[in-house]
Every structure is written in structure tokens, then in C-alpha cells.
Amino acid sequence: FCPPWHGRPLQCNTHRKIEEATMAPKVDDATMASVPSGSPAGASSTVVSPNDVVDVTVHPLVLLSAADHYHRVARGTRKRAVGVLLGTVSRGRVDATNSFAVPFEEDSKNPAVFYLDHNYLENMLHMFRKINAKERVVGFYSTGPQIRPNDLRIHALLKRFVPPETPTPPVFVIVDVRPGRESIPTTAYRVVEEVDSTGGGSNTKTTELHSTFAHVPSLIGAEEPEEIGVEHLLRDINDPTVSTVTSLIKAKMSGLSSLTEKLVEMKDYLEAVAEGRMEVNQDVVANMQTILNLLPNLNVDELVKSMLIKTNDMHMVIYLSALIRSVIALHDLVNNKIKYSLDEDEAEASSKKAKADKGEEEKKTEEGDVEKSGGGREKK
């Protein structure tokens, strides 16, 4: 079971081994744009990849930077954001610890036309080397969410910035920034070269070489300082419209859906092995057996009784909480009604007093006018 990401790796060993055993080099429809048009469907292919990439680990800082880049540049449009991945490589395991955005534009009508600022890329690399000399270019990211024909050209362009002593080629990571995604938001690829051999005539044979993308297992990983930073970041994110109970239930549902996906993947793998479509992998089967052995035995009478008692207690607490909340709401409503009535009475009394004071003032004014008029007559 792979728990939801909370600053820890999202991919357990079993899932990774299943993915490695079941993952065949897959070419996207957009990638086929690089395949020569003269290659027939029945041509035989031989994968030439001396420098394999075992897996790609993406750190939280890369995810936050990619999401911020997308929301600043391409939010609400059909554009995508492209950036460079920085990190380290050890024995084919790519560790993407940092990244930076790159000015990028492409023509939606003509896929062969795109723009990537080389000078900006070189200046940023020069500045990043001053900060951390160990980080180097390990690949590039895109917000996709699918592979596009320009990705192979960007990969070929980025190979110029990889140190020559590094045997591992750069990787391509698609960071899916859509909010509805519940699984891992990253998909990693490596570039493999395929040789197509076709027979043209009696003794003629043509060979064509082209590049395509192949899947690489990807996971989310973080070091201890990054885990602490993510914990504090998530603690500061507070939506007042969503209660704590709602967020807990949503997290439980997300975890159960992720568990369902993993179980379905395990079932498909076992069915493929049973039908002979795939070869059995003893490591994967052993990990599956270990997972099943760790499941608790729920058929014990004491456990069933304890769960029922615990469930009844929780339901009683929920019932009392709802009842108390309703009584408090009614009490506040009554207090509000009383306060509103008192305010109305005070307003009515003050208006009557104001009218009375105004009437007295008018009466005094009239008496003063009468006295003045009477005094003038006596003088005459």
C-alpha cells in the first residue's frame, strides 16, 4: 500500500518492481512524429540504450516550482510550462532536487516551430553553479500533460548542457498540475534509440535510426529538512469552508482509492502471469506474499466485539455532538431574537422621544413669536 504523498516516498518497493516488470517501452502518439515515414509497420526494432535510467526521484521543491511556474505563465490557456531539472545521478538513479523555469514558446499550428531562450538557460546554470556546484542538469520538465513532438528536440538541445563526463542521459518528466489528479503527479521518460531494419529488394537492406520515449519508474522523495518544510507548509494551508472532519474523510477516500489501484495492478499482473502473457518475477511475488501476510486476521470474536463497541461509542459521540450543536444553535437564535426585539423597542422609544422634543421646541417657538407680536402692538 502506497500512502498519499505527505513529504515521503509515494511508491513502495512492490509497486516499483511490478512497474519495472510490466513496463515495456511505450511510445506516445506525439512521439511518432519523429519516426521516419518510410518505415513500414512490419519492420523489426532493436533497442540501443547502453546507459539505462533505473528510476527518477522528484523532490517537493521541484513540484512547487513547476506548479508556480504554470500558474504564472500558462494558467487558463492551452500553453505549457517548460523548465530545467537539476540534481544528481548515482548508478542510474536520477535525483531531481531543484529546478528553474525557462522562457518557452511554441506554435500550436506548426509543432516544428518553438522558442527556448539559450542565453537565459546558460546564465541561470552559471548562477546555480555558484550556489551549489554538486547540482547539474539531469533533465527537463513539462506540464504536458502529454508528450508533444517538440519534446525530442528539446531533449536533444538540453544534452549540450549535460557534463561530458556524465554517462546518464537527461530525463524528461511530465508534472501534471491538474487539481483532480489523485495519483503521483509525475511521469518520467528516457530517450531510447531504435534501429529499424527493412528489406527493400532481393539483397538490399536499409537501416534507419530514430529516437523515442520510454517509461521510467518515478517516485516522490524528500530529505528530512524538506519533510519538515512540507509539514509547515501544509499546516499553513487552511480552507475555512472545509471542516477538519471533511478533510480527514477526503484523505481516507484518497488513500482507499490509491490502495484499490495498487490491488487492481497486482491482480492484472498475476492474471497475466497465470495466462502466460508475462514471465513470473519471484521478487514481485515474494513482495505480494509479504503484503498479504501483514494483513490482520479480522475473524477473531474478540476483535469483532471490540470493533463493534468502538463503533457504537463513536456513533454515540457523533449523536451527542449533533444534539449539542442543535441546542446551541437554537439558543443563539432565541438570544438573537430577544436582542432584536429589544433593539426595536429602544429604537421606537427613541423615535417617540425625538418627536416629543421636536413638538416642544415648535410650541416654544410659536409662543415666542406671539409675545413679540403683542409687545409691538403696545408700543404703537
mmCIF file of C-alpha atoms in Angstrom, residues 62-309:
data_model
loop_
_atom_site.group_PDB
_atom_site.id
_atom_site.type_symbol
_atom_site.label_atom_id
_atom_site.label_comp_id
_atom_site.label_asym_id
_atom_site.label_seq_id
_atom_site.Cartn_x
_atom_site.Cartn_y
_atom_site.Cartn_z
ATOM 1 C CA VAL A 62 10.533 20.717 -7.965
ATOM 2 C CA LEU A 63 6.775 20.133 -7.706
ATOM 3 C CA LEU A 64 6.197 23.511 -6.032
ATOM 4 C CA SER A 65 8.365 25.322 -8.587
ATOM 5 C CA ALA A 66 6.628 23.639 -11.543
ATOM 6 C CA ALA A 67 3.166 24.431 -10.161
ATOM 7 C CA ASP A 68 4.116 28.053 -9.510
ATOM 8 C CA HIS A 69 5.634 28.329 -12.991
ATOM 9 C CA TYR A 70 2.458 27.012 -14.614
ATOM 10 C CA HIS A 71 0.138 29.324 -12.637
ATOM 11 C CA ARG A 72 2.276 32.355 -13.502
ATOM 12 C CA VAL A 73 2.696 31.613 -17.211
ATOM 13 C CA ALA A 74 0.091 29.246 -18.629
ATOM 14 C CA ARG A 75 -2.890 29.169 -16.274
ATOM 15 C CA GLY A 76 -6.194 29.330 -18.128
ATOM 16 C CA THR A 77 -4.551 28.748 -21.516
ATOM 17 C CA ARG A 78 -3.567 25.772 -23.644
ATOM 18 C CA LYS A 79 0.115 26.557 -23.228
ATOM 19 C CA ARG A 80 2.524 24.549 -21.118
ATOM 20 C CA ALA A 81 5.440 25.457 -18.900
ATOM 21 C CA VAL A 82 8.932 24.058 -19.512
ATOM 22 C CA GLY A 83 11.882 24.133 -17.117
ATOM 23 C CA VAL A 84 15.233 22.510 -16.365
ATOM 24 C CA LEU A 85 15.764 19.862 -13.681
ATOM 25 C CA LEU A 86 18.863 19.998 -11.503
ATOM 26 C CA GLY A 87 20.173 17.282 -9.211
ATOM 27 C CA THR A 88 22.490 14.311 -9.022
ATOM 28 C CA VAL A 89 22.789 10.871 -10.626
ATOM 29 C CA SER A 90 24.122 7.773 -8.864
ATOM 30 C CA ARG A 91 24.205 4.347 -10.529
ATOM 31 C CA GLY A 92 21.387 5.228 -12.899
ATOM 32 C CA ARG A 93 19.142 6.697 -10.171
ATOM 33 C CA VAL A 94 18.270 10.285 -11.002
ATOM 34 C CA ASP A 95 17.571 12.580 -8.038
ATOM 35 C CA ALA A 96 15.886 15.851 -9.134
ATOM 36 C CA THR A 97 16.350 18.175 -6.162
ATOM 37 C CA ASN A 98 15.913 21.591 -7.788
ATOM 38 C CA SER A 99 14.638 23.258 -10.952
ATOM 39 C CA PHE A 100 14.183 26.606 -12.641
ATOM 40 C CA ALA A 101 11.828 27.933 -15.302
ATOM 41 C CA VAL A 102 12.928 28.679 -18.854
ATOM 42 C CA PRO A 103 11.234 31.097 -21.311
ATOM 43 C CA PHE A 104 9.498 28.821 -23.798
ATOM 44 C CA GLU A 105 7.013 29.362 -26.611
ATOM 45 C CA GLU A 106 5.699 27.039 -29.306
ATOM 46 C CA ASP A 107 3.377 27.409 -32.255
ATOM 47 C CA SER A 108 0.147 25.468 -31.767
ATOM 48 C CA LYS A 109 -0.454 25.277 -35.532
ATOM 49 C CA ASN A 110 3.059 24.246 -36.527
ATOM 50 C CA PRO A 111 4.591 21.819 -33.991
ATOM 51 C CA ALA A 112 8.065 22.182 -35.529
ATOM 52 C CA VAL A 113 8.283 25.851 -34.501
ATOM 53 C CA PHE A 114 9.293 26.575 -30.912
ATOM 54 C CA TYR A 115 11.468 29.012 -28.979
ATOM 55 C CA LEU A 116 13.697 28.338 -25.966
ATOM 56 C CA ASP A 117 15.960 31.066 -24.572
ATOM 57 C CA HIS A 118 19.524 29.634 -24.646
ATOM 58 C CA ASN A 119 21.151 32.713 -23.128
ATOM 59 C CA TYR A 120 18.794 32.703 -20.158
ATOM 60 C CA LEU A 121 19.460 28.989 -19.641
ATOM 61 C CA GLU A 122 23.243 29.468 -19.675
ATOM 62 C CA ASN A 123 23.090 32.414 -17.256
ATOM 63 C CA MET A 124 20.869 30.532 -14.818
ATOM 64 C CA LEU A 125 23.158 27.495 -14.886
ATOM 65 C CA HIS A 126 26.151 29.736 -14.219
ATOM 66 C CA MET A 127 24.427 31.261 -11.170
ATOM 67 C CA PHE A 128 23.239 27.895 -9.843
ATOM 68 C CA ARG A 129 26.796 26.550 -10.053
ATOM 69 C CA LYS A 130 27.908 29.341 -7.742
ATOM 70 C CA ILE A 131 25.266 28.320 -5.189
ATOM 71 C CA ASN A 132 25.668 24.550 -5.357
ATOM 72 C CA ALA A 133 28.420 23.075 -7.507
ATOM 73 C CA LYS A 134 27.179 19.496 -6.997
ATOM 74 C CA GLU A 135 23.881 20.092 -8.799
ATOM 75 C CA ARG A 136 23.979 19.583 -12.534
ATOM 76 C CA VAL A 137 21.460 19.287 -15.341
ATOM 77 C CA VAL A 138 19.655 15.933 -15.108
ATOM 78 C CA GLY A 139 16.756 16.629 -17.487
ATOM 79 C CA PHE A 140 13.808 18.918 -18.080
ATOM 80 C CA TYR A 141 10.154 19.058 -17.038
ATOM 81 C CA SER A 142 6.942 19.992 -18.772
ATOM 82 C CA THR A 143 3.390 20.488 -17.537
ATOM 83 C CA GLY A 144 2.168 18.422 -20.528
ATOM 84 C CA PRO A 145 0.006 16.686 -19.718
ATOM 85 C CA GLN A 146 1.015 14.612 -22.772
ATOM 86 C CA ILE A 147 4.186 14.128 -24.791
ATOM 87 C CA ARG A 148 4.490 16.529 -27.730
ATOM 88 C CA PRO A 149 6.663 16.365 -30.870
ATOM 89 C CA ASN A 150 8.939 19.188 -29.687
ATOM 90 C CA ASP A 151 9.986 17.241 -26.576
ATOM 91 C CA LEU A 152 12.524 15.184 -28.527
ATOM 92 C CA ARG A 153 14.042 18.370 -29.967
ATOM 93 C CA ILE A 154 14.178 19.962 -26.505
ATOM 94 C CA HIS A 155 15.876 16.810 -25.200
ATOM 95 C CA ALA A 156 18.499 16.961 -27.963
ATOM 96 C CA LEU A 157 19.050 20.644 -27.211
ATOM 97 C CA LEU A 158 19.421 20.048 -23.470
ATOM 98 C CA LYS A 159 22.051 17.330 -23.966
ATOM 99 C CA ARG A 160 24.533 20.101 -24.798
ATOM 100 C CA PHE A 161 24.317 21.377 -21.198
ATOM 101 C CA VAL A 162 24.963 17.969 -19.595
ATOM 102 C CA PRO A 163 28.582 17.500 -18.431
ATOM 103 C CA PRO A 164 30.531 15.337 -20.909
ATOM 104 C CA GLU A 165 31.816 13.003 -18.189
ATOM 105 C CA THR A 166 28.254 12.035 -17.213
ATOM 106 C CA PRO A 167 27.174 8.739 -18.827
ATOM 107 C CA THR A 168 23.469 9.034 -17.892
ATOM 108 C CA PRO A 169 21.453 10.992 -20.470
ATOM 109 C CA PRO A 170 18.925 13.652 -19.388
ATOM 110 C CA VAL A 171 15.415 12.516 -18.480
ATOM 111 C CA PHE A 172 12.038 14.033 -19.297
ATOM 112 C CA VAL A 173 9.462 14.457 -16.506
ATOM 113 C CA ILE A 174 5.835 15.463 -17.035
ATOM 114 C CA VAL A 175 4.440 17.254 -13.960
ATOM 115 C CA ASP A 176 0.647 17.131 -14.038
ATOM 116 C CA VAL A 177 -0.601 20.243 -12.239
ATOM 117 C CA ARG A 178 -4.308 19.466 -12.655
ATOM 118 C CA PRO A 179 -6.039 19.501 -9.237
ATOM 119 C CA GLY A 180 -8.235 16.461 -9.876
ATOM 120 C CA ARG A 181 -5.332 14.012 -10.081
ATOM 121 C CA GLU A 182 -5.147 11.608 -7.119
ATOM 122 C CA SER A 183 -2.118 9.512 -8.093
ATOM 123 C CA ILE A 184 1.527 10.539 -8.396
ATOM 124 C CA PRO A 185 1.645 13.811 -10.388
ATOM 125 C CA THR A 186 4.892 12.918 -12.170
ATOM 126 C CA THR A 187 5.616 10.684 -15.170
ATOM 127 C CA ALA A 188 9.244 10.110 -16.185
ATOM 128 C CA TYR A 189 10.666 9.128 -19.567
ATOM 129 C CA ARG A 190 14.059 8.422 -21.058
ATOM 130 C CA VAL A 191 15.076 8.586 -24.694
ATOM 131 C CA VAL A 192 15.969 5.318 -26.436
ATOM 132 C CA GLU A 193 17.277 4.891 -29.946
ATOM 133 C CA GLU A 194 15.631 2.262 -32.127
ATOM 134 C CA VAL A 195 17.118 0.755 -35.246
ATOM 135 C CA ASP A 196 14.572 -0.218 -37.894
ATOM 136 C CA SER A 197 15.793 -2.737 -40.426
ATOM 137 C CA THR A 198 13.749 -3.133 -43.602
ATOM 138 C CA GLY A 199 14.328 -5.305 -46.658
ATOM 139 C CA GLY A 200 13.833 -3.377 -49.886
ATOM 140 C CA GLY A 201 14.733 -5.860 -52.627
ATOM 141 C CA SER A 202 16.468 -9.171 -53.187
ATOM 142 C CA ASN A 203 19.742 -8.337 -51.413
ATOM 143 C CA THR A 204 19.161 -4.719 -50.306
ATOM 144 C CA LYS A 205 18.572 -3.826 -46.664
ATOM 145 C CA THR A 206 18.088 -0.322 -45.251
ATOM 146 C CA THR A 207 18.646 0.664 -41.632
ATOM 147 C CA GLU A 208 17.105 3.750 -40.039
ATOM 148 C CA LEU A 209 17.806 5.124 -36.571
ATOM 149 C CA HIS A 210 15.277 7.229 -34.684
ATOM 150 C CA SER A 211 14.631 8.247 -31.066
ATOM 151 C CA THR A 212 11.550 7.587 -28.986
ATOM 152 C CA PHE A 213 10.481 7.973 -25.357
ATOM 153 C CA ALA A 214 10.275 5.030 -22.947
ATOM 154 C CA HIS A 215 8.771 4.990 -19.471
ATOM 155 C CA VAL A 216 10.948 5.138 -16.367
ATOM 156 C CA PRO A 217 9.645 4.450 -12.810
ATOM 157 C CA SER A 218 9.176 7.728 -10.934
ATOM 158 C CA LEU A 219 8.581 8.418 -7.261
ATOM 159 C CA ILE A 220 8.312 11.353 -4.873
ATOM 160 C CA GLY A 221 11.091 11.564 -2.300
ATOM 161 C CA ALA A 222 12.224 14.095 0.275
ATOM 162 C CA GLU A 223 15.028 14.510 2.745
ATOM 163 C CA GLU A 224 14.393 15.329 6.395
ATOM 164 C CA PRO A 225 14.632 19.154 6.040
ATOM 165 C CA GLU A 226 12.253 19.019 3.080
ATOM 166 C CA GLU A 227 9.776 16.907 5.063
ATOM 167 C CA ILE A 228 9.789 19.482 7.860
ATOM 168 C CA GLY A 229 9.258 22.301 5.360
ATOM 169 C CA VAL A 230 6.366 20.489 3.701
ATOM 170 C CA GLU A 231 4.778 19.799 7.087
ATOM 171 C CA HIS A 232 4.853 23.500 7.969
ATOM 172 C CA LEU A 233 3.623 24.474 4.511
ATOM 173 C CA LEU A 234 0.632 22.150 4.727
ATOM 174 C CA ARG A 235 -0.064 23.377 8.243
ATOM 175 C CA ASP A 236 -0.396 26.953 6.995
ATOM 176 C CA ILE A 237 -2.843 25.966 4.249
ATOM 177 C CA ASN A 238 -6.267 26.335 5.860
ATOM 178 C CA ASP A 239 -9.551 26.470 3.998
ATOM 179 C CA PRO A 240 -12.237 27.861 6.344
ATOM 180 C CA THR A 241 -15.005 26.411 4.183
ATOM 181 C CA VAL A 242 -13.781 22.833 4.746
ATOM 182 C CA SER A 243 -14.034 21.315 8.203
ATOM 183 C CA THR A 244 -11.437 19.045 9.753
ATOM 184 C CA VAL A 245 -13.736 16.036 9.556
ATOM 185 C CA THR A 246 -14.317 16.638 5.842
ATOM 186 C CA SER A 247 -10.593 16.848 5.127
ATOM 187 C CA LEU A 248 -9.950 13.655 7.113
ATOM 188 C CA ILE A 249 -12.666 11.784 5.218
ATOM 189 C CA LYS A 250 -11.293 13.075 1.909
ATOM 190 C CA ALA A 251 -7.800 11.874 2.854
ATOM 191 C CA LYS A 252 -9.172 8.452 3.793
ATOM 192 C CA MET A 253 -11.060 8.206 0.485
ATOM 193 C CA SER A 254 -7.945 9.215 -1.453
ATOM 194 C CA GLY A 255 -5.887 6.579 0.350
ATOM 195 C CA LEU A 256 -8.500 3.882 -0.305
ATOM 196 C CA SER A 257 -8.699 4.757 -3.997
ATOM 197 C CA SER A 258 -4.906 4.573 -4.233
ATOM 198 C CA LEU A 259 -4.987 1.196 -2.472
ATOM 199 C CA THR A 260 -7.633 -0.007 -4.945
ATOM 200 C CA GLU A 261 -5.453 0.998 -7.904
ATOM 201 C CA LYS A 262 -2.477 -0.892 -6.500
ATOM 202 C CA LEU A 263 -4.557 -4.016 -5.806
ATOM 203 C CA VAL A 264 -6.001 -3.930 -9.327
ATOM 204 C CA GLU A 265 -2.492 -3.590 -10.733
ATOM 205 C CA MET A 266 -1.342 -6.593 -8.680
ATOM 206 C CA LYS A 267 -4.352 -8.594 -9.871
ATOM 207 C CA ASP A 268 -3.669 -7.755 -13.521
ATOM 208 C CA TYR A 269 -0.035 -8.785 -13.116
ATOM 209 C CA LEU A 270 -0.959 -12.134 -11.539
ATOM 210 C CA GLU A 271 -3.572 -12.813 -14.243
ATOM 211 C CA ALA A 272 -1.011 -12.020 -16.959
ATOM 212 C CA VAL A 273 1.466 -14.438 -15.337
ATOM 213 C CA ALA A 274 -1.194 -17.141 -14.981
ATOM 214 C CA GLU A 275 -2.209 -16.803 -18.651
ATOM 215 C CA GLY A 276 1.408 -16.927 -19.816
ATOM 216 C CA ARG A 277 1.487 -13.400 -21.235
ATOM 217 C CA MET A 278 4.283 -12.410 -18.844
ATOM 218 C CA GLU A 279 7.137 -14.176 -17.148
ATOM 219 C CA VAL A 280 6.967 -14.639 -13.405
ATOM 220 C CA ASN A 281 9.161 -12.394 -11.273
ATOM 221 C CA GLN A 282 9.987 -14.052 -7.965
ATOM 222 C CA ASP A 283 10.797 -10.758 -6.238
ATOM 223 C CA VAL A 284 7.386 -9.322 -7.097
ATOM 224 C CA VAL A 285 5.587 -12.491 -5.975
ATOM 225 C CA ALA A 286 7.567 -12.535 -2.725
ATOM 226 C CA ASN A 287 6.652 -8.910 -2.012
ATOM 227 C CA MET A 288 2.991 -9.659 -2.701
ATOM 228 C CA GLN A 289 3.119 -12.587 -0.291
ATOM 229 C CA THR A 290 4.727 -10.357 2.348
ATOM 230 C CA ILE A 291 1.971 -7.779 1.933
ATOM 231 C CA LEU A 292 -0.730 -10.433 2.293
ATOM 232 C CA ASN A 293 0.973 -11.898 5.374
ATOM 233 C CA LEU A 294 0.910 -8.483 7.042
ATOM 234 C CA LEU A 295 -2.885 -8.257 6.769
ATOM 235 C CA PRO A 296 -4.575 -8.693 10.172
ATOM 236 C CA ASN A 297 -6.954 -11.561 10.922
ATOM 237 C CA LEU A 298 -10.378 -9.952 11.310
ATOM 238 C CA ASN A 299 -12.266 -13.175 12.051
ATOM 239 C CA VAL A 300 -11.439 -13.207 15.779
ATOM 240 C CA ASP A 301 -14.516 -12.839 18.035
ATOM 241 C CA GLU A 302 -12.763 -10.540 20.480
ATOM 242 C CA LEU A 303 -11.637 -8.245 17.680
ATOM 243 C CA VAL A 304 -15.132 -8.123 16.163
ATOM 244 C CA LYS A 305 -16.663 -7.319 19.558
ATOM 245 C CA SER A 306 -14.083 -4.621 20.237
ATOM 246 C CA MET A 307 -14.685 -3.024 16.831
ATOM 247 C CA LEU A 308 -18.463 -3.028 17.404
ATOM 248 C CA ILE A 309 -18.061 -1.424 20.838
#
